[in-house]
Amino acid sequence: MNTEIRLSTTGKGKCLHAVTHIAKDAVIFEEIPLVSCQFSWNETCMYKACNHCLRPLETAEENVRRLTGNSSWVLPYPQCCTTKKEDIIRCPDCSTEYCSENCKTLAFDEYHKTICSRTLDDRSAHPIIQLQEAWKQIHYPPETSSIFLMVRLLAKIIQAPNTEEAIETTLSFCHRSVNEDAELAHKFLGKKFSHQVNLLRELIANALPNPKVQQFLTQEGFQSLVALIGTNGQGVGSSPFSSWIRNVEKLNLSAEQKEQIDSLVDRIYDEMYSHTGDFLNSEGVGLYARQSCANHSCDPNAEISFVHNNYRLSLIALKDIQPGEEICISYLGDCDNERSRHSRRKTLMENYLFACECSKCLAEIDDPDVTSEEEMSAEEDD
């Protein structure tokens, strides 16, 4: 490991620091999540992904045809598609799909045995299905997290060979006060649905009636878990078409062939945006132990990428990082990170309950305390 986790001396909790020099563009580390899952609406809208590792389950050509609404598309270089349809396998009890026998086995051994919604005469009566439908009515797209991250986390505790160790791992993500947890839980659900925290808690308790996880199903314990996934959940995206593009770019093509591919890709993306909009990937969320120790900076020196087209996270250096230097990522999207200091700090306080003191915020400390929208309005008035 070229990184180590330290306790901050400035009250930030855990921090991630470089142990050796890390060059720009280098992979700092890779990590698979403690648990992950696909977003509920993403799955409902037929974005097919492995139920364990989130690898796409449709070919690049199938993906293009679905997202463009055009069944006549034929992609060249089919050998560049990474989807192996012949390896797809289902759970024999609930028909959940996996990209391989290995993922099916891992899921069953880690959590799926506990939460498998085995076939019933009335499948809608299963507690897991009831929870899924309730969650979808509370959390509409664009999705940012999933209650099923919590379900799998609890199921993993139930199935763990060492219950105490599994609970300790989960609690290592929880380090806020009761009041902060309650505030974050309400923020996570939104004002309109924050009163339904107890409904979700009851539905999960019905789905997982096991004494091993009862401490997480009290009011305070549950709010802590909601706050955990709301602040530590990392978005995951995969796409068979994007993977196909990356593999085609590695081929030894002529200048003319490259130009043809670029034109083809542009036309396909134009049709995708026209037919589907911005939601082009199979999307989900994961809980990563090491990545979660990376604190925020509005001028980050690292960023997260998913180059393996599944849940395996890569942390990439954006600039040279010196030994002992803290490794930081941005918790904000690209657009939000370009907004005013006041806007950035307001968003971070609302969603993560901290006032940013990064180098960029300190350099802009004398800027007006107005949001980006207020600045634009003032400029228009002038």
mmCIF file of C-alpha atoms in Angstrom:
data_model
loop_
_atom_site.group_PDB
_atom_site.id
_atom_site.type_symbol
_atom_site.label_atom_id
_atom_site.label_comp_id
_atom_site.label_asym_id
_atom_site.label_seq_id
_atom_site.Cartn_x
_atom_site.Cartn_y
_atom_site.Cartn_z
ATOM 1 C CA MET A 1 0.000 0.000 0.000
ATOM 2 C CA ASN A 2 1.277 3.477 -0.871
ATOM 3 C CA THR A 3 -1.266 5.060 1.497
ATOM 4 C CA GLU A 4 -2.077 4.906 5.181
ATOM 5 C CA ILE A 5 -5.085 5.900 7.276
ATOM 6 C CA ARG A 6 -4.450 8.364 10.072
ATOM 7 C CA LEU A 7 -6.574 10.135 12.646
ATOM 8 C CA SER A 8 -6.812 13.850 11.922
ATOM 9 C CA THR A 9 -5.464 16.332 14.466
ATOM 10 C CA THR A 10 -7.956 18.949 13.240
ATOM 11 C CA GLY A 11 -11.184 17.095 14.010
ATOM 12 C CA LYS A 12 -11.809 15.636 10.546
ATOM 13 C CA GLY A 13 -11.722 12.057 11.793
ATOM 14 C CA LYS A 14 -9.917 9.563 9.575
ATOM 15 C CA CYS A 15 -7.647 10.857 6.830
ATOM 16 C CA LEU A 16 -5.875 9.181 3.920
ATOM 17 C CA HIS A 17 -2.185 10.052 3.476
ATOM 18 C CA ALA A 18 0.450 9.129 0.926
ATOM 19 C CA VAL A 19 3.328 7.008 2.224
ATOM 20 C CA THR A 20 5.443 7.267 -0.941
ATOM 21 C CA HIS A 21 5.596 9.690 -3.858
ATOM 22 C CA ILE A 22 2.608 9.149 -6.163
ATOM 23 C CA ALA A 23 2.898 10.392 -9.739
ATOM 24 C CA LYS A 24 0.100 12.214 -11.543
ATOM 25 C CA ASP A 25 -2.317 9.805 -13.306
ATOM 26 C CA ALA A 26 -1.079 6.848 -11.228
ATOM 27 C CA VAL A 27 -3.539 4.408 -9.681
ATOM 28 C CA ILE A 28 -3.226 5.085 -5.945
ATOM 29 C CA PHE A 29 -5.162 1.941 -5.016
ATOM 30 C CA GLU A 30 -8.070 -0.217 -6.084
ATOM 31 C CA GLU A 31 -10.801 -1.514 -3.808
ATOM 32 C CA ILE A 32 -13.963 -3.592 -3.927
ATOM 33 C CA PRO A 33 -16.844 -2.483 -1.698
ATOM 34 C CA LEU A 34 -17.950 -3.915 1.593
ATOM 35 C CA VAL A 35 -21.406 -4.019 -0.030
ATOM 36 C CA SER A 36 -22.963 -2.533 -3.155
ATOM 37 C CA CYS A 37 -26.244 -2.587 -5.033
ATOM 38 C CA GLN A 38 -27.926 -1.214 -8.124
ATOM 39 C CA PHE A 39 -30.338 1.684 -7.771
ATOM 40 C CA SER A 40 -33.951 0.461 -7.589
ATOM 41 C CA TRP A 41 -35.356 2.679 -10.357
ATOM 42 C CA ASN A 42 -32.296 2.019 -12.512
ATOM 43 C CA GLU A 43 -33.052 -1.705 -12.323
ATOM 44 C CA THR A 44 -36.777 -1.162 -12.886
ATOM 45 C CA CYS A 45 -36.002 0.795 -16.065
ATOM 46 C CA MET A 46 -34.201 -2.272 -17.487
ATOM 47 C CA TYR A 47 -30.599 -1.253 -16.927
ATOM 48 C CA LYS A 48 -29.305 -4.817 -16.662
ATOM 49 C CA ALA A 49 -26.384 -5.309 -14.295
ATOM 50 C CA CYS A 50 -24.956 -8.113 -12.179
ATOM 51 C CA ASN A 51 -26.746 -8.080 -8.841
ATOM 52 C CA HIS A 52 -23.412 -8.412 -7.044
ATOM 53 C CA CYS A 53 -20.620 -6.585 -8.917
ATOM 54 C CA LEU A 54 -22.802 -4.301 -11.125
ATOM 55 C CA ARG A 55 -21.091 -5.465 -14.336
ATOM 56 C CA PRO A 56 -23.436 -4.912 -17.340
ATOM 57 C CA LEU A 57 -25.426 -7.946 -18.469
ATOM 58 C CA GLU A 58 -26.273 -6.708 -21.960
ATOM 59 C CA THR A 59 -23.899 -6.457 -24.899
ATOM 60 C CA ALA A 60 -22.683 -3.107 -26.170
ATOM 61 C CA GLU A 61 -24.927 -3.498 -29.223
ATOM 62 C CA GLU A 62 -27.975 -4.342 -27.105
ATOM 63 C CA ASN A 63 -27.158 -1.361 -24.908
ATOM 64 C CA VAL A 64 -26.980 0.992 -27.906
ATOM 65 C CA ARG A 65 -30.237 -0.312 -29.380
ATOM 66 C CA ARG A 66 -32.109 0.077 -26.086
ATOM 67 C CA LEU A 67 -30.821 3.552 -25.249
ATOM 68 C CA THR A 68 -31.344 4.918 -28.773
ATOM 69 C CA GLY A 69 -34.661 3.147 -29.350
ATOM 70 C CA ASN A 70 -33.177 2.088 -32.694
ATOM 71 C CA SER A 71 -33.033 -1.696 -33.206
ATOM 72 C CA SER A 72 -31.095 -1.405 -36.479
ATOM 73 C CA TRP A 73 -27.768 -0.370 -34.938
ATOM 74 C CA VAL A 74 -24.894 -2.804 -35.636
ATOM 75 C CA LEU A 75 -21.560 -2.162 -33.947
ATOM 76 C CA PRO A 76 -18.299 -3.061 -35.683
ATOM 77 C CA TYR A 77 -15.509 -4.875 -33.832
ATOM 78 C CA PRO A 78 -17.822 -7.074 -31.730
ATOM 79 C CA GLN A 79 -14.729 -8.635 -30.128
ATOM 80 C CA CYS A 80 -14.343 -5.377 -28.170
ATOM 81 C CA CYS A 81 -17.521 -6.042 -26.187
ATOM 82 C CA THR A 82 -16.646 -7.361 -22.713
ATOM 83 C CA THR A 83 -20.069 -8.815 -21.827
ATOM 84 C CA LYS A 84 -20.070 -12.612 -21.705
ATOM 85 C CA LYS A 85 -23.714 -13.566 -22.096
ATOM 86 C CA GLU A 86 -22.871 -17.260 -21.846
ATOM 87 C CA ASP A 87 -21.654 -16.756 -18.254
ATOM 88 C CA ILE A 88 -24.840 -15.089 -16.967
ATOM 89 C CA ILE A 89 -26.512 -17.175 -14.268
ATOM 90 C CA ARG A 90 -29.606 -16.800 -12.087
ATOM 91 C CA CYS A 91 -30.392 -17.542 -8.478
ATOM 92 C CA PRO A 92 -32.510 -20.720 -8.690
ATOM 93 C CA ASP A 93 -34.933 -19.413 -6.064
ATOM 94 C CA CYS A 94 -35.587 -15.770 -6.983
ATOM 95 C CA SER A 95 -34.114 -15.514 -10.518
ATOM 96 C CA THR A 96 -31.729 -12.685 -9.565
ATOM 97 C CA GLU A 97 -29.112 -12.408 -12.322
ATOM 98 C CA TYR A 98 -25.339 -12.473 -11.951
ATOM 99 C CA CYS A 99 -22.530 -12.058 -14.468
ATOM 100 C CA SER A 100 -20.848 -15.300 -13.388
ATOM 101 C CA GLU A 101 -21.029 -18.303 -11.117
ATOM 102 C CA ASN A 102 -18.381 -16.641 -8.964
ATOM 103 C CA CYS A 103 -20.524 -13.552 -8.312
ATOM 104 C CA LYS A 104 -23.556 -15.727 -7.585
ATOM 105 C CA THR A 105 -21.561 -17.735 -5.032
ATOM 106 C CA LEU A 106 -20.033 -14.643 -3.410
ATOM 107 C CA ALA A 107 -23.439 -12.986 -3.098
ATOM 108 C CA PHE A 108 -25.062 -16.084 -1.597
ATOM 109 C CA ASP A 109 -22.241 -16.648 0.879
ATOM 110 C CA GLU A 110 -22.069 -12.987 1.959
ATOM 111 C CA TYR A 111 -25.701 -11.777 2.113
ATOM 112 C CA HIS A 112 -28.094 -13.191 -0.495
ATOM 113 C CA LYS A 113 -28.954 -16.308 1.500
ATOM 114 C CA THR A 114 -30.620 -14.015 4.059
ATOM 115 C CA ILE A 115 -32.486 -11.673 1.693
ATOM 116 C CA CYS A 116 -33.359 -13.958 -1.225
ATOM 117 C CA SER A 117 -36.973 -13.161 -2.152
ATOM 118 C CA ARG A 118 -37.810 -16.777 -2.863
ATOM 119 C CA THR A 119 -40.736 -17.413 -5.149
ATOM 120 C CA LEU A 120 -44.119 -17.184 -3.456
ATOM 121 C CA ASP A 121 -47.624 -17.539 -4.846
ATOM 122 C CA ASP A 122 -47.919 -13.824 -4.091
ATOM 123 C CA ARG A 123 -44.381 -12.485 -4.526
ATOM 124 C CA SER A 124 -45.533 -8.967 -3.648
ATOM 125 C CA ALA A 125 -46.133 -10.172 -0.070
ATOM 126 C CA HIS A 126 -42.422 -10.787 0.514
ATOM 127 C CA PRO A 127 -40.968 -8.190 2.950
ATOM 128 C CA ILE A 128 -38.038 -7.462 0.594
ATOM 129 C CA ILE A 129 -40.407 -6.698 -2.295
ATOM 130 C CA GLN A 130 -42.580 -4.520 -0.045
ATOM 131 C CA LEU A 131 -39.484 -2.607 1.063
ATOM 132 C CA GLN A 132 -38.381 -2.143 -2.538
ATOM 133 C CA GLU A 133 -41.753 -0.708 -3.579
ATOM 134 C CA ALA A 134 -41.902 1.585 -0.552
ATOM 135 C CA TRP A 135 -38.387 2.850 -1.243
ATOM 136 C CA LYS A 136 -39.166 3.576 -4.902
ATOM 137 C CA GLN A 137 -42.092 5.751 -3.841
ATOM 138 C CA ILE A 138 -39.832 7.706 -1.477
ATOM 139 C CA HIS A 139 -36.699 8.041 -3.597
ATOM 140 C CA TYR A 140 -37.409 8.998 -7.210
ATOM 141 C CA PRO A 141 -34.735 9.494 -9.898
ATOM 142 C CA PRO A 142 -32.191 10.947 -10.098
ATOM 143 C CA GLU A 143 -31.125 8.424 -7.467
ATOM 144 C CA THR A 144 -28.204 9.117 -5.162
ATOM 145 C CA SER A 145 -28.295 6.091 -2.861
ATOM 146 C CA SER A 146 -30.339 3.037 -1.968
ATOM 147 C CA ILE A 147 -31.875 1.616 1.169
ATOM 148 C CA PHE A 148 -30.733 -1.786 -0.073
ATOM 149 C CA LEU A 149 -27.138 -0.868 0.680
ATOM 150 C CA MET A 150 -28.283 -0.964 4.313
ATOM 151 C CA VAL A 151 -30.193 -4.218 3.804
ATOM 152 C CA ARG A 152 -27.132 -5.963 2.380
ATOM 153 C CA LEU A 153 -24.945 -4.539 5.113
ATOM 154 C CA LEU A 154 -27.225 -5.984 7.789
ATOM 155 C CA ALA A 155 -27.586 -9.293 5.945
ATOM 156 C CA LYS A 156 -23.798 -9.494 5.758
ATOM 157 C CA ILE A 157 -23.613 -9.089 9.539
ATOM 158 C CA ILE A 158 -26.185 -11.872 9.967
ATOM 159 C CA GLN A 159 -24.210 -14.237 7.718
ATOM 160 C CA ALA A 160 -20.737 -13.255 8.949
ATOM 161 C CA PRO A 161 -18.723 -16.033 10.651
ATOM 162 C CA ASN A 162 -17.684 -13.446 13.276
ATOM 163 C CA THR A 163 -20.665 -11.248 14.167
ATOM 164 C CA GLU A 164 -18.729 -8.922 16.504
ATOM 165 C CA GLU A 165 -16.086 -8.229 13.854
ATOM 166 C CA ALA A 166 -18.727 -7.508 11.215
ATOM 167 C CA ILE A 167 -20.535 -5.101 13.559
ATOM 168 C CA GLU A 168 -17.246 -3.365 14.390
ATOM 169 C CA THR A 169 -16.519 -2.902 10.669
ATOM 170 C CA THR A 170 -19.943 -1.311 10.185
ATOM 171 C CA LEU A 171 -19.569 0.938 13.221
ATOM 172 C CA SER A 172 -16.206 2.181 11.913
ATOM 173 C CA PHE A 173 -18.188 4.213 9.376
ATOM 174 C CA CYS A 174 -20.392 5.776 12.087
ATOM 175 C CA HIS A 175 -18.822 8.686 13.920
ATOM 176 C CA ARG A 176 -21.453 11.402 14.273
ATOM 177 C CA SER A 177 -23.651 12.524 17.136
ATOM 178 C CA VAL A 178 -27.260 11.402 17.506
ATOM 179 C CA ASN A 179 -28.540 14.831 16.457
ATOM 180 C CA GLU A 180 -26.265 14.912 13.412
ATOM 181 C CA ASP A 181 -27.432 11.435 12.388
ATOM 182 C CA ALA A 182 -31.078 12.506 12.668
ATOM 183 C CA GLU A 183 -30.416 15.619 10.581
ATOM 184 C CA LEU A 184 -28.595 13.644 7.886
ATOM 185 C CA ALA A 185 -31.303 10.953 7.835
ATOM 186 C CA HIS A 186 -33.960 13.587 7.195
ATOM 187 C CA LYS A 187 -31.798 15.222 4.536
ATOM 188 C CA PHE A 188 -31.223 11.850 2.883
ATOM 189 C CA LEU A 189 -34.955 11.194 2.533
ATOM 190 C CA GLY A 190 -35.914 14.805 1.813
ATOM 191 C CA LYS A 191 -38.399 16.988 3.681
ATOM 192 C CA LYS A 192 -41.364 15.402 1.929
ATOM 193 C CA PHE A 193 -40.523 11.875 3.096
ATOM 194 C CA SER A 194 -38.401 12.345 6.233
ATOM 195 C CA HIS A 195 -41.365 11.295 8.409
ATOM 196 C CA GLN A 196 -41.213 7.836 6.787
ATOM 197 C CA VAL A 197 -37.944 6.870 8.471
ATOM 198 C CA ASN A 198 -39.894 4.688 10.896
ATOM 199 C CA LEU A 199 -41.789 3.018 8.043
ATOM 200 C CA LEU A 200 -38.522 2.004 6.400
ATOM 201 C CA ARG A 201 -37.167 0.815 9.733
ATOM 202 C CA GLU A 202 -40.237 -1.376 10.309
ATOM 203 C CA LEU A 203 -40.049 -2.831 6.791
ATOM 204 C CA ILE A 204 -36.363 -3.704 7.215
ATOM 205 C CA ALA A 205 -37.071 -5.210 10.640
ATOM 206 C CA ASN A 206 -39.761 -7.389 9.015
ATOM 207 C CA ALA A 207 -37.343 -8.434 6.282
ATOM 208 C CA LEU A 208 -34.477 -9.143 8.711
ATOM 209 C CA PRO A 209 -35.950 -10.454 11.991
ATOM 210 C CA ASN A 210 -32.607 -11.451 13.455
ATOM 211 C CA PRO A 211 -31.292 -10.513 16.924
ATOM 212 C CA LYS A 212 -27.760 -10.016 15.547
ATOM 213 C CA VAL A 213 -28.771 -6.699 13.962
ATOM 214 C CA GLN A 214 -31.300 -5.376 16.475
ATOM 215 C CA GLN A 215 -28.951 -2.612 17.658
ATOM 216 C CA PHE A 216 -29.208 -1.116 14.148
ATOM 217 C CA LEU A 217 -33.000 -1.251 14.107
ATOM 218 C CA THR A 218 -33.657 0.955 17.107
ATOM 219 C CA GLN A 219 -34.600 4.529 16.220
ATOM 220 C CA GLU A 220 -31.102 5.859 16.932
ATOM 221 C CA GLY A 221 -29.333 2.879 15.389
ATOM 222 C CA PHE A 222 -31.366 3.112 12.212
ATOM 223 C CA GLN A 223 -30.814 6.860 11.847
ATOM 224 C CA SER A 224 -27.095 6.216 12.211
ATOM 225 C CA LEU A 225 -27.207 3.668 9.376
ATOM 226 C CA VAL A 226 -29.196 6.017 7.141
ATOM 227 C CA ALA A 227 -26.625 8.747 7.825
ATOM 228 C CA LEU A 228 -23.853 6.244 7.103
ATOM 229 C CA ILE A 229 -25.058 5.334 3.619
ATOM 230 C CA GLY A 230 -26.074 8.917 2.891
ATOM 231 C CA THR A 231 -22.599 10.310 3.555
ATOM 232 C CA ASN A 232 -20.342 7.340 2.704
ATOM 233 C CA GLY A 233 -22.179 5.737 -0.199
ATOM 234 C CA GLN A 234 -20.110 6.081 -3.399
ATOM 235 C CA GLY A 235 -21.880 6.106 -6.750
ATOM 236 C CA VAL A 236 -20.921 3.345 -9.183
ATOM 237 C CA GLY A 237 -21.559 3.427 -12.918
ATOM 238 C CA SER A 238 -20.977 0.833 -15.622
ATOM 239 C CA SER A 239 -21.680 0.806 -19.360
ATOM 240 C CA PRO A 240 -21.070 -1.876 -21.999
ATOM 241 C CA PHE A 241 -20.973 0.785 -24.721
ATOM 242 C CA SER A 242 -18.333 2.874 -22.904
ATOM 243 C CA SER A 243 -16.289 -0.277 -22.328
ATOM 244 C CA TRP A 244 -16.575 -1.141 -26.029
ATOM 245 C CA ILE A 245 -15.334 2.366 -26.950
ATOM 246 C CA ARG A 246 -12.284 2.037 -24.680
ATOM 247 C CA ASN A 247 -11.391 -1.325 -26.209
ATOM 248 C CA VAL A 248 -11.834 -0.069 -29.773
ATOM 249 C CA GLU A 249 -9.478 2.819 -28.992
ATOM 250 C CA LYS A 250 -6.798 0.257 -28.145
ATOM 251 C CA LEU A 251 -6.999 -1.346 -31.619
ATOM 252 C CA ASN A 252 -4.370 -0.619 -34.244
ATOM 253 C CA LEU A 253 -6.678 1.307 -36.565
ATOM 254 C CA SER A 254 -5.832 3.558 -39.467
ATOM 255 C CA ALA A 255 -6.498 7.292 -39.280
ATOM 256 C CA GLU A 256 -9.517 6.813 -41.539
ATOM 257 C CA GLN A 257 -10.909 3.994 -39.389
ATOM 258 C CA LYS A 258 -10.462 6.085 -36.226
ATOM 259 C CA GLU A 259 -12.317 8.958 -37.865
ATOM 260 C CA GLN A 260 -15.174 6.608 -38.817
ATOM 261 C CA ILE A 261 -15.387 5.296 -35.246
ATOM 262 C CA ASP A 262 -15.409 8.833 -33.791
ATOM 263 C CA SER A 263 -18.236 9.780 -36.142
ATOM 264 C CA LEU A 264 -20.162 6.619 -35.281
ATOM 265 C CA VAL A 265 -19.801 7.203 -31.530
ATOM 266 C CA ASP A 266 -20.930 10.818 -31.879
ATOM 267 C CA ARG A 267 -24.053 9.779 -33.823
ATOM 268 C CA ILE A 268 -24.914 7.088 -31.291
ATOM 269 C CA TYR A 269 -24.533 9.431 -28.320
ATOM 270 C CA ASP A 270 -26.681 12.033 -30.083
ATOM 271 C CA GLU A 271 -29.445 9.440 -30.497
ATOM 272 C CA MET A 272 -29.028 8.236 -26.894
ATOM 273 C CA TYR A 273 -29.399 11.728 -25.451
ATOM 274 C CA SER A 274 -32.367 12.400 -27.708
ATOM 275 C CA HIS A 275 -34.165 9.156 -26.785
ATOM 276 C CA THR A 276 -33.061 8.510 -23.173
ATOM 277 C CA GLY A 277 -31.564 11.705 -21.795
ATOM 278 C CA ASP A 278 -28.637 11.813 -19.381
ATOM 279 C CA PHE A 279 -29.196 8.476 -17.613
ATOM 280 C CA LEU A 280 -27.094 6.202 -19.830
ATOM 281 C CA ASN A 281 -25.290 3.961 -17.323
ATOM 282 C CA SER A 282 -26.202 1.068 -15.097
ATOM 283 C CA GLU A 283 -25.951 2.935 -11.806
ATOM 284 C CA GLY A 284 -25.675 1.895 -8.200
ATOM 285 C CA VAL A 285 -23.867 2.630 -4.967
ATOM 286 C CA GLY A 286 -21.153 0.987 -2.883
ATOM 287 C CA LEU A 287 -19.641 1.338 0.580
ATOM 288 C CA TYR A 288 -15.827 1.409 0.425
ATOM 289 C CA ALA A 289 -13.782 1.170 3.623
ATOM 290 C CA ARG A 290 -10.540 2.769 2.417
ATOM 291 C CA GLN A 291 -11.985 5.274 -0.052
ATOM 292 C CA SER A 292 -14.380 6.553 2.625
ATOM 293 C CA CYS A 293 -11.337 7.813 4.577
ATOM 294 C CA ALA A 294 -10.485 10.270 1.788
ATOM 295 C CA ASN A 295 -11.660 13.700 2.899
ATOM 296 C CA HIS A 296 -13.047 16.443 0.693
ATOM 297 C CA SER A 297 -11.176 19.275 -0.974
ATOM 298 C CA CYS A 298 -12.521 21.743 -3.520
ATOM 299 C CA ASP A 299 -9.048 21.412 -5.098
ATOM 300 C CA PRO A 300 -8.649 17.624 -4.946
ATOM 301 C CA ASN A 301 -5.460 15.736 -5.760
ATOM 302 C CA ALA A 302 -7.274 12.470 -6.552
ATOM 303 C CA GLU A 303 -10.460 11.271 -8.222
ATOM 304 C CA ILE A 304 -12.504 8.083 -8.351
ATOM 305 C CA SER A 305 -12.840 6.025 -11.523
ATOM 306 C CA PHE A 306 -14.409 2.671 -12.450
ATOM 307 C CA VAL A 307 -12.143 1.455 -15.237
ATOM 308 C CA HIS A 308 -13.053 -2.240 -14.789
ATOM 309 C CA ASN A 309 -16.706 -1.647 -15.700
ATOM 310 C CA ASN A 310 -17.934 -3.124 -12.439
ATOM 311 C CA TYR A 311 -17.904 -2.205 -8.733
ATOM 312 C CA ARG A 312 -14.106 -2.240 -8.440
ATOM 313 C CA LEU A 313 -13.067 1.334 -7.557
ATOM 314 C CA SER A 314 -9.809 2.926 -8.696
ATOM 315 C CA LEU A 315 -8.445 6.038 -6.986
ATOM 316 C CA ILE A 316 -6.412 8.045 -9.525
ATOM 317 C CA ALA A 317 -3.926 10.829 -8.772
ATOM 318 C CA LEU A 318 -4.844 14.152 -10.404
ATOM 319 C CA LYS A 319 -1.413 15.634 -9.653
ATOM 320 C CA ASP A 320 1.876 14.571 -8.104
ATOM 321 C CA ILE A 321 1.376 13.703 -4.425
ATOM 322 C CA GLN A 322 4.282 13.875 -1.993
ATOM 323 C CA PRO A 323 4.966 11.477 0.910
ATOM 324 C CA GLY A 324 2.924 12.512 3.960
ATOM 325 C CA GLU A 325 0.513 14.626 1.895
ATOM 326 C CA GLU A 326 -3.185 14.091 2.538
ATOM 327 C CA ILE A 327 -5.086 12.518 -0.343
ATOM 328 C CA CYS A 328 -8.379 14.308 -0.968
ATOM 329 C CA ILE A 329 -11.235 13.888 -3.401
ATOM 330 C CA SER A 330 -14.136 16.205 -4.155
ATOM 331 C CA TYR A 331 -17.521 15.318 -2.686
ATOM 332 C CA LEU A 332 -19.082 17.752 -5.171
ATOM 333 C CA GLY A 333 -19.857 17.256 -8.837
ATOM 334 C CA ASP A 334 -17.774 19.111 -11.429
ATOM 335 C CA CYS A 335 -20.373 21.848 -11.843
ATOM 336 C CA ASP A 336 -20.876 22.377 -8.099
ATOM 337 C CA ASN A 337 -17.126 22.461 -7.548
ATOM 338 C CA GLU A 338 -16.809 25.438 -9.941
ATOM 339 C CA ARG A 339 -19.377 27.495 -8.063
ATOM 340 C CA SER A 340 -18.619 30.227 -5.541
ATOM 341 C CA ARG A 341 -16.962 29.485 -2.195
ATOM 342 C CA HIS A 342 -20.206 30.299 -0.405
ATOM 343 C CA SER A 343 -22.205 27.929 -2.641
ATOM 344 C CA ARG A 344 -19.732 25.091 -2.196
ATOM 345 C CA ARG A 345 -19.602 25.458 1.568
ATOM 346 C CA LYS A 346 -23.396 25.717 1.779
ATOM 347 C CA THR A 347 -23.836 22.463 -0.174
ATOM 348 C CA LEU A 348 -21.229 20.648 1.905
ATOM 349 C CA MET A 349 -22.763 21.833 5.160
ATOM 350 C CA GLU A 350 -26.252 20.725 4.078
ATOM 351 C CA ASN A 351 -25.172 17.273 2.909
ATOM 352 C CA TYR A 352 -22.135 16.452 5.073
ATOM 353 C CA LEU A 353 -22.381 18.848 8.048
ATOM 354 C CA PHE A 354 -18.948 20.436 7.788
ATOM 355 C CA ALA A 355 -17.567 23.841 6.786
ATOM 356 C CA CYS A 356 -14.845 23.339 4.205
ATOM 357 C CA GLU A 357 -11.439 24.782 5.070
ATOM 358 C CA CYS A 358 -9.500 23.456 2.072
ATOM 359 C CA SER A 359 -6.789 25.489 0.340
ATOM 360 C CA LYS A 360 -9.199 26.722 -2.335
ATOM 361 C CA CYS A 361 -11.762 27.901 0.226
ATOM 362 C CA LEU A 362 -9.082 29.599 2.309
ATOM 363 C CA ALA A 363 -7.706 31.352 -0.794
ATOM 364 C CA GLU A 364 -11.218 32.666 -1.539
ATOM 365 C CA ILE A 365 -12.014 33.665 2.058
ATOM 366 C CA ASP A 366 -12.423 37.335 1.113
ATOM 367 C CA ASP A 367 -14.919 36.570 -1.671
ATOM 368 C CA PRO A 368 -18.510 37.843 -1.102
ATOM 369 C CA ASP A 369 -20.704 35.539 0.976
ATOM 370 C CA VAL A 370 -23.262 35.004 -1.776
ATOM 371 C CA THR A 371 -24.291 31.958 -3.784
ATOM 372 C CA SER A 372 -23.405 31.583 -7.450
ATOM 373 C CA GLU A 373 -27.041 32.284 -8.355
ATOM 374 C CA GLU A 374 -26.982 35.519 -6.354
ATOM 375 C CA GLU A 375 -23.769 36.560 -8.093
ATOM 376 C CA MET A 376 -25.294 35.910 -11.516
ATOM 377 C CA SER A 377 -28.452 37.838 -10.581
ATOM 378 C CA ALA A 378 -26.373 40.811 -9.428
ATOM 379 C CA GLU A 379 -24.423 40.784 -12.694
ATOM 380 C CA GLU A 380 -27.660 40.755 -14.710
ATOM 381 C CA ASP A 381 -29.001 43.693 -12.688
ATOM 382 C CA ASP A 382 -25.814 45.652 -13.445
#
